[in-house]
mmCIF file of C-alpha atoms in Angstrom:
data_model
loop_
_atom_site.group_PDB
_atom_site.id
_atom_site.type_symbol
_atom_site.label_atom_id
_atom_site.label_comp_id
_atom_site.label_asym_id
_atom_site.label_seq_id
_atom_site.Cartn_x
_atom_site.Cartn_y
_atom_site.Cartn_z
ATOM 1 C CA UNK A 177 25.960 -23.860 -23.719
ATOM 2 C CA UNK A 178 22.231 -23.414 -23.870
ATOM 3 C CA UNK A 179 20.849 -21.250 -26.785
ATOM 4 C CA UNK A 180 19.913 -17.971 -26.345
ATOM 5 C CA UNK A 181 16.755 -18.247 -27.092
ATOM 6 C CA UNK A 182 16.131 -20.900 -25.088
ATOM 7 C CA UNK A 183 17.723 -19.220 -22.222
ATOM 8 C CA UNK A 184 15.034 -16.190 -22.784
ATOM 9 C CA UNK A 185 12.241 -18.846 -22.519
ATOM 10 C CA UNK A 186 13.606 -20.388 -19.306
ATOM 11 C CA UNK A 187 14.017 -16.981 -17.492
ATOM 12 C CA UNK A 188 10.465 -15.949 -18.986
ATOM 13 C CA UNK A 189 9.066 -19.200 -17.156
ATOM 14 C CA UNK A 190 11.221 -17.971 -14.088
ATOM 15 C CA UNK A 191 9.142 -14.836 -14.017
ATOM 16 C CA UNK A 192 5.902 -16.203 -14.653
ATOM 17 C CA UNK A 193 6.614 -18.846 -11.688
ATOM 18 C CA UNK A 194 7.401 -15.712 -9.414
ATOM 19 C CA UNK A 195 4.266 -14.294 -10.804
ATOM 20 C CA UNK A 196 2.250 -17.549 -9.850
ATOM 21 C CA UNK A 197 3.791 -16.358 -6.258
ATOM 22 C CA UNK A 198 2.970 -13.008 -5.808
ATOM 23 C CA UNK A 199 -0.470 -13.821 -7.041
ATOM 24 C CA UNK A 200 -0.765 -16.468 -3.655
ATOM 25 C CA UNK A 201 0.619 -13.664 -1.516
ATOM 26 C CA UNK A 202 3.842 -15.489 -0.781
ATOM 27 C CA UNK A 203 6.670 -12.577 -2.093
ATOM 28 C CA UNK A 204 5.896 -9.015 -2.871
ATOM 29 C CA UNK A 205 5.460 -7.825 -6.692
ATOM 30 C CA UNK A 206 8.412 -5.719 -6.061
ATOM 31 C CA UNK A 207 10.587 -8.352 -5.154
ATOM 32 C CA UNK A 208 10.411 -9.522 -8.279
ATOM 33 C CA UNK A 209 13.469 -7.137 -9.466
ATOM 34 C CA UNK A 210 15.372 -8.487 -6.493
ATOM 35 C CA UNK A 211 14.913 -12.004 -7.665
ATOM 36 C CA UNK A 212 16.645 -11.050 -11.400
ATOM 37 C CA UNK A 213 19.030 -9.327 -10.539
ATOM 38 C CA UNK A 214 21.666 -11.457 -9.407
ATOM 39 C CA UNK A 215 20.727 -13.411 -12.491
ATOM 40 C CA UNK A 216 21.297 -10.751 -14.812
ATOM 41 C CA UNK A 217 24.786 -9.494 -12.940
ATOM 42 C CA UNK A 218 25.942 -13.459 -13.873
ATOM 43 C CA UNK A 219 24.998 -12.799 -17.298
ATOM 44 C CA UNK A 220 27.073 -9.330 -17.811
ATOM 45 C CA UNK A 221 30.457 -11.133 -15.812
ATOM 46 C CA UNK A 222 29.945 -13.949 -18.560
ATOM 47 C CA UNK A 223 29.101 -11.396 -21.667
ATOM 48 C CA UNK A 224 25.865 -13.384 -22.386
ATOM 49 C CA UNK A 225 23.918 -11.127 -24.332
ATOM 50 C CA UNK A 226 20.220 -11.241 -24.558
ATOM 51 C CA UNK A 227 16.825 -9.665 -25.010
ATOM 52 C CA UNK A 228 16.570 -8.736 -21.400
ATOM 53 C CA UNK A 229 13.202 -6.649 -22.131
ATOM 54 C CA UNK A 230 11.702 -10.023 -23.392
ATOM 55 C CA UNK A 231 11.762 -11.061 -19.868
ATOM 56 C CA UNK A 232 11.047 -7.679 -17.683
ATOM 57 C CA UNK A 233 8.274 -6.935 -19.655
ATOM 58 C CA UNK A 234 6.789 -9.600 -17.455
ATOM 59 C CA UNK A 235 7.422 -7.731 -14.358
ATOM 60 C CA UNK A 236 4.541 -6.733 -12.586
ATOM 61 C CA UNK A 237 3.677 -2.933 -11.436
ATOM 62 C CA UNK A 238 5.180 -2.397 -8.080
ATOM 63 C CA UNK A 239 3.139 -1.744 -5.148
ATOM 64 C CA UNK A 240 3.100 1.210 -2.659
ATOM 65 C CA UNK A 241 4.999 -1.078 0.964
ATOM 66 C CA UNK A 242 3.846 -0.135 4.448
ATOM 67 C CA UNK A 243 6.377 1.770 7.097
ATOM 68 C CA UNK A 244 6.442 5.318 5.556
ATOM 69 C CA UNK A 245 4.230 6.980 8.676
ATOM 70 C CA UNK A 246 5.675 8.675 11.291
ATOM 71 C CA UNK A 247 4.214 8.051 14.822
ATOM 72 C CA UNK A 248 2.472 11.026 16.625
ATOM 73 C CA UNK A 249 2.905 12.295 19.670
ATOM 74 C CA UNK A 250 -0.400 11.324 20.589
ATOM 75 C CA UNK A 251 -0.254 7.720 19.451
ATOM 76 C CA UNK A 252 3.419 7.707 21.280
ATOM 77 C CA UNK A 253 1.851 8.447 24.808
ATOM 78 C CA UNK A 254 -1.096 5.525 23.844
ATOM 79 C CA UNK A 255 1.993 3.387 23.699
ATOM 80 C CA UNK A 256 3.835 3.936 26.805
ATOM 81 C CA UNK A 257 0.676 3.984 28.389
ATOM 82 C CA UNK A 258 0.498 -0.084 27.167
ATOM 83 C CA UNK A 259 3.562 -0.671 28.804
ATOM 84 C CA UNK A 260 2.948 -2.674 31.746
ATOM 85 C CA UNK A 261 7.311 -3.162 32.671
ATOM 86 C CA UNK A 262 9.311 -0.628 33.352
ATOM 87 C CA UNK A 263 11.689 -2.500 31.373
ATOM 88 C CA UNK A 264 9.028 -1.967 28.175
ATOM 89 C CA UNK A 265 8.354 1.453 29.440
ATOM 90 C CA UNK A 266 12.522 2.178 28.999
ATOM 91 C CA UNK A 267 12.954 1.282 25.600
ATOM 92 C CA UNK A 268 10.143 3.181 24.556
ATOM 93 C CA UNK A 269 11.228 6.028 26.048
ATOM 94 C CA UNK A 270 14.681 5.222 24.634
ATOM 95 C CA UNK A 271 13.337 4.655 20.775
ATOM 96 C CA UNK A 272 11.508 8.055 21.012
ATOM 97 C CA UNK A 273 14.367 9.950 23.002
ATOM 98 C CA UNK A 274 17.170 8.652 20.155
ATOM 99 C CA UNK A 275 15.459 7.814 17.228
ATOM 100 C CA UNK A 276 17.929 4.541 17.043
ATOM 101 C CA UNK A 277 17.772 1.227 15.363
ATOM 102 C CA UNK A 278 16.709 -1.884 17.048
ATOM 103 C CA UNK A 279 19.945 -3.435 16.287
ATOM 104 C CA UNK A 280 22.125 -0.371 18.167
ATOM 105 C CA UNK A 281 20.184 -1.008 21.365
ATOM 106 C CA UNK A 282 20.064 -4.870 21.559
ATOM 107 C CA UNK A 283 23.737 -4.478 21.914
ATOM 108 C CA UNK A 284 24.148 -1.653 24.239
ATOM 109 C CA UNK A 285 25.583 -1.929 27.356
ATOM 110 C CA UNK A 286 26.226 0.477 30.224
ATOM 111 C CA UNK A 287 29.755 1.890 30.096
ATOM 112 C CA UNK A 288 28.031 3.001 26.580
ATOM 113 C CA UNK A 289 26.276 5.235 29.253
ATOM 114 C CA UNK A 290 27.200 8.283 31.201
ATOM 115 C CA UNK A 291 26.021 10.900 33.198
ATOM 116 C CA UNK A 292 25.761 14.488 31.355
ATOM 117 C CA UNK A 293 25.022 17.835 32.047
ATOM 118 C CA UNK A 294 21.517 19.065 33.442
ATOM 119 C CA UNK A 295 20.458 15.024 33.967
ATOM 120 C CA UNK A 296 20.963 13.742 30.614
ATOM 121 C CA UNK A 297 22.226 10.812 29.896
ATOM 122 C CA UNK A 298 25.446 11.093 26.788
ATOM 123 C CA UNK A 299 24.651 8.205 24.912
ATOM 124 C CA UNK A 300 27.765 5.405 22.619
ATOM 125 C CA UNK A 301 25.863 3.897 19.725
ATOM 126 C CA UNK A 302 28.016 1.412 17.578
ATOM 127 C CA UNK A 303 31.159 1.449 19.684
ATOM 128 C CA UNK A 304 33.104 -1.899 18.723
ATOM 129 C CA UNK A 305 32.356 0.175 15.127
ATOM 130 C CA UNK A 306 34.955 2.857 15.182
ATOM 131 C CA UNK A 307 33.979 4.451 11.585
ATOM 132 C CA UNK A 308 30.137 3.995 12.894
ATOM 133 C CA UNK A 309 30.723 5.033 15.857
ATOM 134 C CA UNK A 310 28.304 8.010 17.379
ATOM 135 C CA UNK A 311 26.978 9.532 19.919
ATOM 136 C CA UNK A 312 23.464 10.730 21.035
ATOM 137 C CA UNK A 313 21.696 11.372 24.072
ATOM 138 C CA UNK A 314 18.613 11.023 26.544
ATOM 139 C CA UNK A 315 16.688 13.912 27.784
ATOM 140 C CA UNK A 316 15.411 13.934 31.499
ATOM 141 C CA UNK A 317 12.287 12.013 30.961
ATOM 142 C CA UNK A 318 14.460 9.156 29.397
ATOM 143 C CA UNK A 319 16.922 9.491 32.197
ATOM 144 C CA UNK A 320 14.460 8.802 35.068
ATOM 145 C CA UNK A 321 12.134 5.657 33.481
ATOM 146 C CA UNK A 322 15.623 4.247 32.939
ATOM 147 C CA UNK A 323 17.093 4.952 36.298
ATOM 148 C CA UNK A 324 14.040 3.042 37.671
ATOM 149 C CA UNK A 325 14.558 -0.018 35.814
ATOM 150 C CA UNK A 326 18.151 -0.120 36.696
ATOM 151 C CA UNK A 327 16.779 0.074 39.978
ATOM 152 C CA UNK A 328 14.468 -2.850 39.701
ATOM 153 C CA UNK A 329 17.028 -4.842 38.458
ATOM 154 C CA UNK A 330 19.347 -4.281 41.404
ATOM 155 C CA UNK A 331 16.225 -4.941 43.824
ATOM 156 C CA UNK A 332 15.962 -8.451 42.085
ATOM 157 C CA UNK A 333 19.495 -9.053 42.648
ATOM 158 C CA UNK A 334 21.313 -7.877 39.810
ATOM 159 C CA UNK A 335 24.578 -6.667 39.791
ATOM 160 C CA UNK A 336 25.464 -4.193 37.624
ATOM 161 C CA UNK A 337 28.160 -3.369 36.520
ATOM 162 C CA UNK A 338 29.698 -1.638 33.161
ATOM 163 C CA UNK A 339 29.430 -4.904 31.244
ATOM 164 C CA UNK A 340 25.673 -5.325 32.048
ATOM 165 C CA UNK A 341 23.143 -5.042 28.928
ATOM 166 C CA UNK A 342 20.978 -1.674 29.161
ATOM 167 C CA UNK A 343 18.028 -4.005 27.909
ATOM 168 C CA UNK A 344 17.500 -7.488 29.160
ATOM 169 C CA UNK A 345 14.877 -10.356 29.064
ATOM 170 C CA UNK A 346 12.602 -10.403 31.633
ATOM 171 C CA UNK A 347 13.209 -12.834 34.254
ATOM 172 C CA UNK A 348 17.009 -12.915 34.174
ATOM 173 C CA UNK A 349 17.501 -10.740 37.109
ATOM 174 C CA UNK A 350 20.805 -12.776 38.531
ATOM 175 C CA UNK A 351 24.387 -12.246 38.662
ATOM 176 C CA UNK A 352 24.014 -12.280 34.858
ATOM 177 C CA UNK A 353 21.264 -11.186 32.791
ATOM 178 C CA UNK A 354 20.632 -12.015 29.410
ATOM 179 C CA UNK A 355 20.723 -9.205 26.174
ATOM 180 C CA UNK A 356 17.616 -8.664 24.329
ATOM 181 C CA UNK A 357 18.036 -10.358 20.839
ATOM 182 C CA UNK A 358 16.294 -8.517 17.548
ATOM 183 C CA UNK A 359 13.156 -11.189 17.933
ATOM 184 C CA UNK A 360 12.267 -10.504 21.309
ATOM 185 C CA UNK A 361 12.856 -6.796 21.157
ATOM 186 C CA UNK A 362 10.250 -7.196 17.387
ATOM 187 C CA UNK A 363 7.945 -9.509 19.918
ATOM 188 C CA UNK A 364 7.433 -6.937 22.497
ATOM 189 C CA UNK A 365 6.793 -3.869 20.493
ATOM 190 C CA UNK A 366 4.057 -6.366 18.420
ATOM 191 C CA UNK A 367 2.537 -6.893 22.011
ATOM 192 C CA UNK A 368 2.558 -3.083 22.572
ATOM 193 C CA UNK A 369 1.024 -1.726 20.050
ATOM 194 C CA UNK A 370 -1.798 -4.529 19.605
ATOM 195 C CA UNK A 371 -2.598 -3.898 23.271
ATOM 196 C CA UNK A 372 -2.242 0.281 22.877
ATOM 197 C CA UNK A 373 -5.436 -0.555 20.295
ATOM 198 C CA UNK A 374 -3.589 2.261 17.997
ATOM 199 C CA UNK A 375 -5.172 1.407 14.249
ATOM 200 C CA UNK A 376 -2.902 0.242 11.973
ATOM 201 C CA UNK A 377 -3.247 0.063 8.147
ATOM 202 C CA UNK A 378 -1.634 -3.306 6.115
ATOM 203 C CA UNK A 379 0.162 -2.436 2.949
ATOM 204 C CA UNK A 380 1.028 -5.671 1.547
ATOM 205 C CA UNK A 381 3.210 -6.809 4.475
ATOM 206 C CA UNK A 382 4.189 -4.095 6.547
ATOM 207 C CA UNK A 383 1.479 -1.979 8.438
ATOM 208 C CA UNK A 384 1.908 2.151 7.865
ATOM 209 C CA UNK A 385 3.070 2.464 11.331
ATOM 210 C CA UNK A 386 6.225 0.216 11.360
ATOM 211 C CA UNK A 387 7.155 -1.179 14.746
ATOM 212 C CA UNK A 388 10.176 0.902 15.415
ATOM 213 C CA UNK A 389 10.803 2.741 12.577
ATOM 214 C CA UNK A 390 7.575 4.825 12.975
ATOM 215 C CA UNK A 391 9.137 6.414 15.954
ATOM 216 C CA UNK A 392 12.621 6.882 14.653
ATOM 217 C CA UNK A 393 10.393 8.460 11.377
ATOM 218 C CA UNK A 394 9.034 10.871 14.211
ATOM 219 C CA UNK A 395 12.600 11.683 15.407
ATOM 220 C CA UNK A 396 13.996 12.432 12.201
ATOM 221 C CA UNK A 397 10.661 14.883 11.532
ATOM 222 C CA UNK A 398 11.435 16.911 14.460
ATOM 223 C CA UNK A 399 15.281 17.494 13.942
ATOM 224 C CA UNK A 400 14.040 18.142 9.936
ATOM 225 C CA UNK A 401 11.417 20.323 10.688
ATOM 226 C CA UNK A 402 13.226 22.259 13.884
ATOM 227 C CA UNK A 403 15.241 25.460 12.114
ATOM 228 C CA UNK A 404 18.169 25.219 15.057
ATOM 229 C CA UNK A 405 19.030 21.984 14.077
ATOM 230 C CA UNK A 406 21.740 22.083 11.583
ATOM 231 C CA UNK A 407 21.236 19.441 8.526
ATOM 232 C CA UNK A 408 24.495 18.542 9.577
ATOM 233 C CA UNK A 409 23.654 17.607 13.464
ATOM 234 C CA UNK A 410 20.284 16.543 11.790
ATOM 235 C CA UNK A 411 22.310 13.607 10.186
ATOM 236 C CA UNK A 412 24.379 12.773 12.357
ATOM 237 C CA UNK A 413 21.750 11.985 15.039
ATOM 238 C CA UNK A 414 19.468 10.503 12.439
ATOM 239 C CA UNK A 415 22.514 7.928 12.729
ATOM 240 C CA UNK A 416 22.594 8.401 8.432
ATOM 241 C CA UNK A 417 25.870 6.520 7.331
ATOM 242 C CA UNK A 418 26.347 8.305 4.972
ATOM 243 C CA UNK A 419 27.232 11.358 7.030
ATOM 244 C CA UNK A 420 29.252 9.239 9.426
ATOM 245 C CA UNK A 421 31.510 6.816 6.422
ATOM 246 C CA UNK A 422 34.173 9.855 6.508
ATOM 247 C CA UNK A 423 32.893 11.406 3.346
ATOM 248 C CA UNK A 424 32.638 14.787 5.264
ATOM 249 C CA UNK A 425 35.498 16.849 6.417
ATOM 250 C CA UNK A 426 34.484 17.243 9.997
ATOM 251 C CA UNK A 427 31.788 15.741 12.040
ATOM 252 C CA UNK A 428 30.248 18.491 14.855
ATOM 253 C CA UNK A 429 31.687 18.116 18.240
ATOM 254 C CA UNK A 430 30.156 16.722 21.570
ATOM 255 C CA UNK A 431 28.734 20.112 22.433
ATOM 256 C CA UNK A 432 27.410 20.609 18.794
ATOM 257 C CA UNK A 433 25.542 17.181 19.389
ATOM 258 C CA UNK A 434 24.409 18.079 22.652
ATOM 259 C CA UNK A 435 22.960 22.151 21.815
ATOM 260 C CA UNK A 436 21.506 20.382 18.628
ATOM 261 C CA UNK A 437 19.868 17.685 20.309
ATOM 262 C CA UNK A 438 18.599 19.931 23.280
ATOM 263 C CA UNK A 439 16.938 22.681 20.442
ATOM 264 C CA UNK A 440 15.120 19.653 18.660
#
């Protein structure tokens, strides 16, 4: 077994390696942490003890990250107006009229959609997820830029049926399209917004206005900030896991989602 001491020395040339790192822009000072950690959960299973400050005092002061704005309303309508699809067009509407994560709409499909009252559109996120499972919905405005890409599709020679991808690459308009994967969904927003000439401030890696998250950030600000939205529908739409894992003793109902999410 190596000596304590010497053990302190190696993880204190550890740090100073990540240090030479973060200093050539390769990892983020607050990484750092993230780096240790597992290091230090070994030690505890293994009851090493040692002077653990003699290596954090190395750590370096964190750094305010990027992705905390909220997109406004303003900067949302520069953005559809960069769509140049109707495909694009429909997911932006979509990420502003549900707030979701890019990983929820990659994989929806259309029996995951159904007609609702007054021309929304009720709305299955996570549904091979039965303790994620939710549901939200799309407003009018949604509804229709939708409607028309379904519609383009089927002029191209699509056939849609429930199985079909709400989201597909462009240029797979056959029997069988193909699902939009987390890269090319990333890709096209990057396109958007460079070509919407919205300014963006870097904060070490990540700009203020994240690609997606900016808008569900705007989502989550109008349900907080609306007073007939219930923090408990607030939540639940927000898609917060915590609300959903069963730790609560009732989630609200269909109609609860629905008057909640027409209010906001």
């Amino acid at each position: 077994m190596v000596p304590i001491t010497e053990l302190e020395e190696i993880l204190q040339d550890y740090c100073l390696f990540l240090l030479k790192r973060v200093d050539g822009k390769e990892i983020s000072p607050n990484s750092i942490q993230t780096y240790f950690n597992p290091i230090w959960r070994f030690l505890k299973v293994n009851r090493i003890k040692i002077d653990k400050e003699s290596v954090t005092q190395f750590y370096p002061d964190k750094v305010k990250l990027g992705g905390h704005d909220a997109i406004t309303t303003e900067q949302l309508v520069r953005l559809l107006n960069a769509t140049d699809t109707l495909r694009d067009r429909s997911i932006v509407h979509f990420f502003s009229a549900t707030g979701a994560r890019p990983e929820a709409v990659c994989e929806l499909q259309l029996k995951h959609i159904s007609e609702w009252e007054d021309g929304f559109f009720k709305v299955i996120l996570y549904s091979d997820d039965y303790k994620h499972e939710m549901i939200t919905f799309n407003h009018s405005e949604c509804v229709k830029s939708m409607k028309e890409y379904f519609a383009e599709r089927e002029s191209h020679g699509e056939k849609l049926t429930s199985e079909s991808f709400v989201f597909v690459v462009n240029g797979y308009w056959k029997s069988e399209s193909k699902p939009m994967s987390y890269n090319v969904l990333e890709n096209m927003f990057d396109r958007l917004w460079k070509r919407s000439g919205i300014k963006r401030v870097k904060i070490g890696n990540r700009y203020n206005l994240a690609s997606t998250t900016s808008i569900r950030k705007r989502f989550d600000t109008i349900l907080e900030m609306n007073p007939n939205v219930s923090a408990g529908a607030s939540q639940y739409l927000m898609d917060h896991t915590g609300y959903l894992s069963g730790t609560h003793y009732r989630r609200p109902t269909e109609a609860q989602v629905f008057k909640a999410y027409r209010s906001a």
